[in-house]
């Protein structure tokens, strides 16, 4: 039997507000446990939540970016369940009236554009965190995260493979960072997802019973967890077993999913409107104000890069993967004032390789855009060859010097004097009469030998095009 996979993702994006969603406590990551939780977060008697307007504004930015309906009235509800890191005994969330309604996101999978529907995006507070290390036989509770604002983005079950799920997640990750509403730090839990996975016989309309894999915090883990889960479900069904709806966790060490608990339904949470919070009313003029503040979004920037800089689809896609990378590339191109494709090659090539090797992101690059632009400019005006430029790049990456200084210090300026290049070629032909005879007898492959000799003699500083042209002329006799 041929099976089809059905995947929907629930993404939790931590909003980049300075304070929590219903209190004035700070949200900075990494503080000592329980130093960023106030009376509201601790659910002490007599305190009331006050909605953070900035969290609402950020949710609207996201909704507008995906073409979603922004609800003029939405409602906060209590989602009731017991867990040690949830002191109130309920989580304030949104249920049937979320702030962001249906929208969509386009993704590219193996060069094909696909549309993934977004069902909704709602505001809610995060819970605290249970600590199991350093407490022999006990668990500790850190409530620093309690009340941190989250935007839960729920997709339609439109994805059919782990690759599609990862493409969607990466697109969403880039979008929230472009919008400046989430730092996207997956290691710190600022951007994480639950994956709902099921399989069904190909051609069947009804969905299969799904399993929810909780708290995936890397693109690689999402792909591996989904692939494992799909194989597990198919094997179970083919062997005559029955799927149960449940919540599972992914063990990255063993590369497997394991059952955590049976999956709750909405009615298990006994949602009801929070009596301490008024319905959230959003006026049309506020929505338009937020719309007017939206930055250029990834798809728009990609199209502009193709039009303005003449980049191909692949280059434009890579260079707009993140806002920081796009800004860096554009700064190099403007500063260098030369071939945009040449700038793209250096940003995607040597610079990206150096960043990867150093484990750095583009925003942490020790080589700022202006210094890379200085190097590219010297290639474009034939001051140095592309080969010498790689040598210069290594020095300016490590030293902090400019390309001009390095070239002058090391005498790397390109030789463009035709007379000087001709003299070098004449000497090489004189020193290698046997190879010259063979070349003129039809052994064309020896051309590379003569190029190598000439480059060796000039320490790689001869202008490659001039050298090739003059060498061909001389070899013909």
XYZ file of C-alpha atoms in Angstrom:
477
model
C 0.000 0.000 0.000
C 1.207 3.493 -0.776
C 0.982 5.951 2.115
C 0.657 9.697 2.252
C 2.020 11.832 5.085
C 0.028 14.720 6.541
C 1.826 17.335 8.634
C 0.693 20.453 10.453
C 2.945 22.604 12.625
C 2.236 24.678 15.716
C 5.030 27.204 16.109
C 5.666 29.118 19.308
C 7.420 32.401 18.545
C 8.526 34.322 21.633
C 7.726 37.967 21.033
C 10.632 40.368 21.476
C 9.004 42.606 24.062
C 10.958 44.075 26.960
C 8.354 42.973 29.504
C 5.923 40.084 29.862
C 2.524 39.894 28.256
C 0.492 40.559 31.407
C 3.035 42.066 33.818
C 5.956 44.483 33.902
C 8.547 41.782 34.710
C 11.501 41.670 32.267
C 11.940 38.948 29.636
C 15.746 38.914 29.252
C 17.181 35.425 28.772
C 19.705 33.874 31.120
C 18.873 35.566 34.440
C 19.187 33.712 37.731
C 16.127 31.495 38.342
C 13.059 33.239 39.752
C 14.566 36.739 39.555
C 12.272 37.871 36.739
C 8.883 36.847 38.084
C 6.598 39.344 39.771
C 3.408 38.886 41.779
C 1.317 38.557 38.596
C 3.579 35.827 37.199
C 3.519 34.020 40.544
C -0.303 34.223 40.628
C -0.414 35.757 44.071
C -3.925 36.599 45.325
C -5.353 39.997 44.493
C -3.247 40.781 41.430
C -4.661 41.356 37.958
C -3.124 40.944 34.495
C -2.609 44.013 32.260
C -2.166 43.332 28.538
C 1.125 44.455 26.963
C 0.184 46.615 23.939
C 3.516 45.921 22.235
C 2.736 42.196 22.090
C -0.531 43.016 20.327
C 1.235 45.290 17.843
C 3.733 42.514 17.046
C 0.969 39.972 16.507
C -0.718 42.360 14.071
C 2.584 42.868 12.193
C 2.778 39.128 11.694
C -0.842 38.835 10.623
C -0.482 41.585 8.022
C 2.733 40.018 6.682
C 0.917 36.764 5.855
C -2.174 38.496 4.474
C -4.319 37.348 7.377
C -7.528 38.782 8.747
C -6.960 40.805 11.922
C -9.877 40.286 14.250
C -11.491 43.573 15.356
C -12.425 41.814 18.591
C -10.581 38.884 20.110
C -10.853 37.277 23.512
C -8.381 35.891 26.030
C -9.365 32.579 27.597
C -8.189 30.424 30.446
C -6.746 27.074 29.383
C -7.017 24.988 32.521
C -4.526 22.294 33.415
C -2.242 21.446 36.278
C 1.512 21.454 35.943
C 4.116 22.378 38.556
C 5.507 25.268 36.493
C 2.071 26.840 36.006
C 1.282 28.478 39.363
C -2.152 29.816 38.352
C -3.408 26.368 37.353
C -4.362 27.821 33.972
C -2.622 29.468 31.047
C -3.997 32.687 29.569
C -4.353 32.035 25.863
C -6.813 32.647 23.048
C -9.171 29.989 21.832
C -12.086 30.528 19.470
C -11.457 34.249 18.876
C -7.717 34.689 18.091
C -6.185 38.007 17.115
C -4.874 36.696 13.751
C -7.119 34.655 11.479
C -6.451 32.727 8.290
C -3.402 33.611 6.199
C -0.870 31.864 3.997
C 2.819 31.460 3.392
C 4.560 30.494 0.155
C 7.508 28.104 0.349
C 9.992 26.742 -2.184
C 10.609 23.002 -2.159
C 13.063 21.680 -4.749
C 12.417 24.747 -6.874
C 8.625 24.418 -6.774
C 6.500 27.046 -5.036
C 3.861 25.739 -2.650
C 1.319 27.497 -0.482
C 0.845 26.508 3.141
C -2.230 27.799 4.897
C -1.989 29.422 8.327
C -5.095 28.616 10.321
C -4.591 31.198 13.035
C -2.056 32.919 15.255
C -2.978 33.672 18.818
C -1.369 35.410 21.763
C -0.664 33.526 24.961
C 1.676 33.438 27.929
C 4.454 30.922 28.371
C 4.692 28.687 31.428
C 7.695 28.342 33.719
C 10.347 25.685 33.514
C 10.981 22.551 35.565
C 14.632 21.914 36.477
C 15.670 18.319 37.107
C 19.433 18.686 37.382
C 21.229 19.747 40.571
C 18.272 18.731 42.753
C 18.944 15.231 44.057
C 15.601 13.441 44.088
C 13.647 16.655 43.563
C 12.705 19.063 40.789
C 13.215 22.814 40.860
C 10.877 25.364 39.328
C 12.104 28.489 37.514
C 9.309 30.960 36.819
C 11.391 33.450 34.833
C 9.636 32.327 31.640
C 6.160 32.423 33.195
C 4.191 35.124 31.426
C 6.646 35.548 28.529
C 4.607 36.558 25.452
C 4.187 33.936 22.762
C 2.558 34.014 19.368
C 1.372 30.497 18.558
C 1.163 30.101 14.788
C -0.934 27.134 13.708
C -0.676 25.859 10.145
C -3.168 23.951 8.086
C -2.243 20.270 7.589
C -0.915 21.143 4.121
C 2.557 19.641 4.260
C 3.284 16.181 2.880
C 6.917 15.579 3.801
C 9.529 16.510 6.378
C 11.276 18.627 3.725
C 8.135 20.695 3.222
C 7.769 21.116 6.980
C 11.363 22.335 7.299
C 10.919 24.722 4.345
C 7.803 26.168 5.974
C 9.529 26.475 9.340
C 12.568 28.211 7.824
C 10.338 30.631 5.937
C 8.440 31.430 9.117
C 11.688 31.799 11.038
C 13.015 34.294 8.487
C 9.733 36.202 8.463
C 9.488 36.786 12.227
C 13.109 37.989 12.234
C 12.491 40.319 9.293
C 9.522 41.714 11.172
C 11.632 42.190 14.301
C 9.029 40.464 16.461
C 11.125 37.443 17.525
C 14.880 36.880 17.757
C 14.402 33.349 16.389
C 16.941 31.891 18.811
C 16.037 28.205 18.760
C 18.653 27.138 21.322
C 17.129 29.494 23.891
C 13.602 28.331 23.038
C 12.504 31.595 21.415
C 11.319 29.720 18.337
C 10.144 26.132 18.690
C 7.422 23.961 17.262
C 5.156 21.000 17.793
C 4.649 18.771 14.764
C 1.345 16.980 14.196
C 2.034 13.945 12.032
C -0.266 11.302 10.580
C -0.316 8.949 7.617
C -3.174 7.711 5.453
C -3.511 5.434 2.416
C -2.830 7.496 -0.682
C -6.111 8.737 -2.149
C -8.022 8.594 1.140
C -9.657 11.896 2.101
C -10.001 11.314 5.827
C -6.993 12.105 7.954
C -5.290 9.360 9.914
C -4.897 9.474 13.678
C -2.164 11.969 14.474
C 0.666 12.092 16.946
C 1.989 15.398 18.248
C 5.762 15.651 18.656
C 6.464 18.362 21.246
C 9.041 21.115 21.541
C 11.293 20.623 18.522
C 13.955 23.320 18.581
C 16.096 22.799 15.484
C 15.397 22.396 11.795
C 17.417 19.183 11.744
C 15.482 17.690 14.650
C 12.177 18.574 12.970
C 13.171 16.686 9.836
C 14.559 13.679 11.692
C 11.648 13.463 14.150
C 9.027 13.601 11.394
C 10.808 11.022 9.262
C 11.082 8.665 12.221
C 7.446 9.172 13.157
C 6.207 8.546 9.617
C 8.134 5.272 9.436
C 6.868 4.237 12.880
C 3.240 4.874 11.986
C 3.441 3.065 8.658
C 5.115 0.043 10.262
C 2.486 0.003 13.022
C -0.455 0.156 10.617
C 1.013 -2.348 8.189
C 1.530 -4.824 11.010
C -2.174 -4.571 11.958
C -1.706 -2.183 14.884
C -3.895 0.806 15.762
C -2.710 4.365 16.083
C -3.657 6.213 19.259
C -3.790 9.987 19.477
C -0.954 10.957 21.758
C 1.776 13.433 22.543
C 5.331 12.238 21.922
C 8.806 13.592 22.531
C 11.811 13.333 20.257
C 15.025 11.835 21.653
C 17.804 13.291 19.500
C 20.419 10.931 20.969
C 18.508 7.810 19.985
C 16.848 9.502 17.010
C 13.395 8.239 17.948
C 10.070 9.514 19.226
C 8.602 8.196 22.481
C 5.142 8.392 23.997
C 4.665 11.079 26.694
C 0.934 11.071 27.315
C -2.394 10.716 25.590
C -3.293 13.783 23.560
C -5.745 16.121 25.216
C -8.703 17.525 23.298
C -9.790 21.144 23.616
C -12.655 20.240 25.944
C -10.156 18.670 28.355
C -8.820 22.148 28.998
C -12.238 23.620 29.873
C -11.548 26.881 28.072
C -13.568 29.870 29.177
C -13.094 33.641 28.735
C -10.731 35.132 31.304
C -12.892 37.381 33.530
C -9.864 39.511 34.447
C -9.240 40.648 30.855
C -11.580 42.657 28.674
C -12.112 41.596 25.053
C -9.302 42.971 22.900
C -10.625 45.578 20.460
C -8.388 46.583 17.572
C -9.461 49.596 15.541
C -8.952 49.810 11.800
C -6.795 52.940 12.025
C -4.378 51.151 14.361
C -4.110 48.261 11.903
C -3.305 50.716 9.100
C -0.729 52.405 11.300
C 0.991 49.055 11.852
C 0.734 48.230 8.147
C 2.550 51.461 7.341
C 5.447 50.426 9.582
C 6.027 47.021 7.962
C 9.544 46.513 6.594
C 10.332 45.085 3.171
C 9.470 41.399 3.505
C 11.602 38.455 2.290
C 9.681 37.755 -0.941
C 9.608 41.445 -1.862
C 13.309 41.808 -1.173
C 14.111 38.684 -3.222
C 12.214 40.071 -6.214
C 13.908 43.463 -5.848
C 17.369 41.898 -5.685
C 16.647 40.109 -8.969
C 15.427 43.285 -10.633
C 17.802 45.843 -9.139
C 20.993 43.781 -9.006
C 20.352 41.287 -11.805
C 20.763 38.290 -9.518
C 19.439 34.876 -10.498
C 16.748 33.075 -8.493
C 19.207 31.042 -6.443
C 21.460 33.961 -5.458
C 18.502 36.168 -4.577
C 16.967 33.402 -2.474
C 20.180 32.721 -0.557
C 20.973 36.386 0.044
C 17.508 37.170 1.412
C 17.395 34.149 3.730
C 17.806 36.496 6.676
C 17.432 40.238 6.999
C 20.964 40.606 8.371
C 22.455 38.743 5.402
C 20.423 40.769 2.912
C 21.441 44.029 4.583
C 25.097 42.976 4.576
C 25.051 42.062 0.887
C 23.330 45.288 -0.065
C 25.844 47.329 1.958
C 28.762 45.597 0.181
C 27.226 46.190 -3.237
C 26.482 49.862 -2.617
C 29.877 50.526 -1.029
C 31.803 48.671 -3.746
C 29.785 50.352 -6.498
C 30.639 47.587 -8.933
C 29.437 44.233 -10.267
C 26.582 43.061 -8.007
C 27.150 39.446 -9.024
C 30.806 39.676 -8.010
C 29.700 41.004 -4.600
C 27.178 38.172 -4.306
C 29.846 35.585 -5.048
C 32.114 36.896 -2.300
C 29.325 37.098 0.285
C 27.991 33.620 -0.521
C 31.434 32.118 -1.116
C 34.511 33.051 0.890
C 32.704 35.098 3.534
C 30.053 32.433 4.230
C 32.721 29.727 4.374
C 34.752 31.757 6.871
C 31.661 32.392 9.003
C 30.725 28.720 8.983
C 34.240 27.710 9.939
C 34.224 30.190 12.828
C 30.679 29.247 13.883
C 29.496 32.837 13.468
C 26.353 34.424 12.106
C 26.571 37.249 9.587
C 25.688 39.850 12.217
C 28.751 38.766 14.213
C 31.146 38.883 11.265
C 34.514 40.441 12.155
C 34.775 41.515 8.519
C 32.329 44.371 8.138
C 30.643 45.119 4.839
C 32.787 48.183 4.094
C 36.054 46.232 4.277
C 34.758 43.406 2.080
C 33.500 46.040 -0.359
C 37.009 47.496 -0.426
C 38.399 44.128 -1.466
C 35.766 43.556 -4.154
C 36.388 47.030 -5.567
C 40.075 46.208 -6.048
C 39.183 43.035 -7.948
C 36.759 44.915 -10.165
C 39.324 47.595 -11.124
C 42.045 44.973 -11.822
C 44.261 46.050 -8.951
C 44.407 42.400 -7.900
C 43.350 39.123 -9.490
C 40.667 36.882 -8.058
C 43.339 34.426 -6.964
C 45.344 37.067 -5.090
C 42.069 38.361 -3.618
C 41.564 35.058 -1.792
C 44.982 35.479 -0.227
C 44.132 39.055 0.774
C 40.759 37.954 2.152
C 42.406 35.587 4.629
C 44.574 38.412 5.933
C 41.835 41.009 6.291
C 39.558 38.434 7.953
C 42.190 37.748 10.626
C 43.913 41.117 10.973
C 41.241 43.771 10.727
C 43.312 45.639 8.102
C 41.877 46.953 4.853
C 42.605 45.294 1.523
C 44.507 48.389 0.321
C 46.936 48.198 3.229
C 47.534 44.465 2.794
C 48.152 44.791 -0.934
C 50.678 47.581 -0.460
C 52.430 45.844 2.417
C 52.797 42.559 0.564
C 53.317 43.958 -2.926
C 50.359 42.101 -4.353
C 49.262 44.647 -6.938
C 48.351 42.940 -10.203
C 50.756 43.136 -13.150
C 48.929 44.690 -16.084
C 51.957 45.956 -18.004
C 51.764 44.065 -21.322
C 55.447 44.511 -21.965
C 56.379 42.994 -18.621
C 54.047 40.032 -19.134
C 55.383 39.466 -22.671
C 58.962 39.405 -21.379
C 58.058 36.765 -18.792
C 56.300 34.634 -21.430
C 59.268 34.860 -23.795
C 61.582 33.628 -21.056
C 59.278 30.696 -20.232
C 59.037 29.621 -23.867
C 62.808 29.805 -24.151
C 63.240 27.676 -20.997
C 60.782 24.986 -22.173
C 61.540 24.245 -25.851
C 60.341 20.605 -25.687
C 56.881 21.565 -24.363
C 56.689 24.352 -26.913
C 57.348 21.921 -29.771
C 54.722 19.484 -28.413
C 52.142 22.267 -28.085
C 52.725 23.465 -31.620
C 52.388 19.815 -32.774
C 48.833 19.774 -31.425
C 49.153 18.955 -27.713
C 46.766 21.739 -26.632
C 46.620 20.572 -23.030
C 50.067 22.041 -22.479
C 48.505 25.496 -22.509
C 47.743 25.039 -18.829
C 51.384 24.168 -18.182
C 52.543 27.480 -19.679
C 49.887 29.415 -17.714
C 51.090 27.763 -14.535
C 54.693 28.629 -15.262
C 53.808 32.250 -15.970
C 51.745 32.577 -12.799
C 54.562 30.997 -10.804
C 57.020 33.469 -12.274
C 54.766 36.421 -11.392
C 53.754 34.987 -8.008
C 50.178 34.910 -9.264
C 50.118 38.640 -9.924
C 49.778 38.643 -13.709
C 46.402 39.753 -15.029
C 44.866 36.393 -16.035
C 43.051 37.646 -19.124
C 46.050 39.547 -20.446
C 48.286 36.593 -19.732
C 46.004 34.169 -21.585
C 45.678 36.428 -24.612
C 49.415 37.138 -24.908
C 50.357 33.509 -24.271
C 48.030 32.229 -26.998
C 49.498 34.714 -29.423
C 53.083 33.785 -28.547
C 52.437 30.027 -28.691
C 51.059 30.320 -32.193
C 54.482 31.629 -33.186
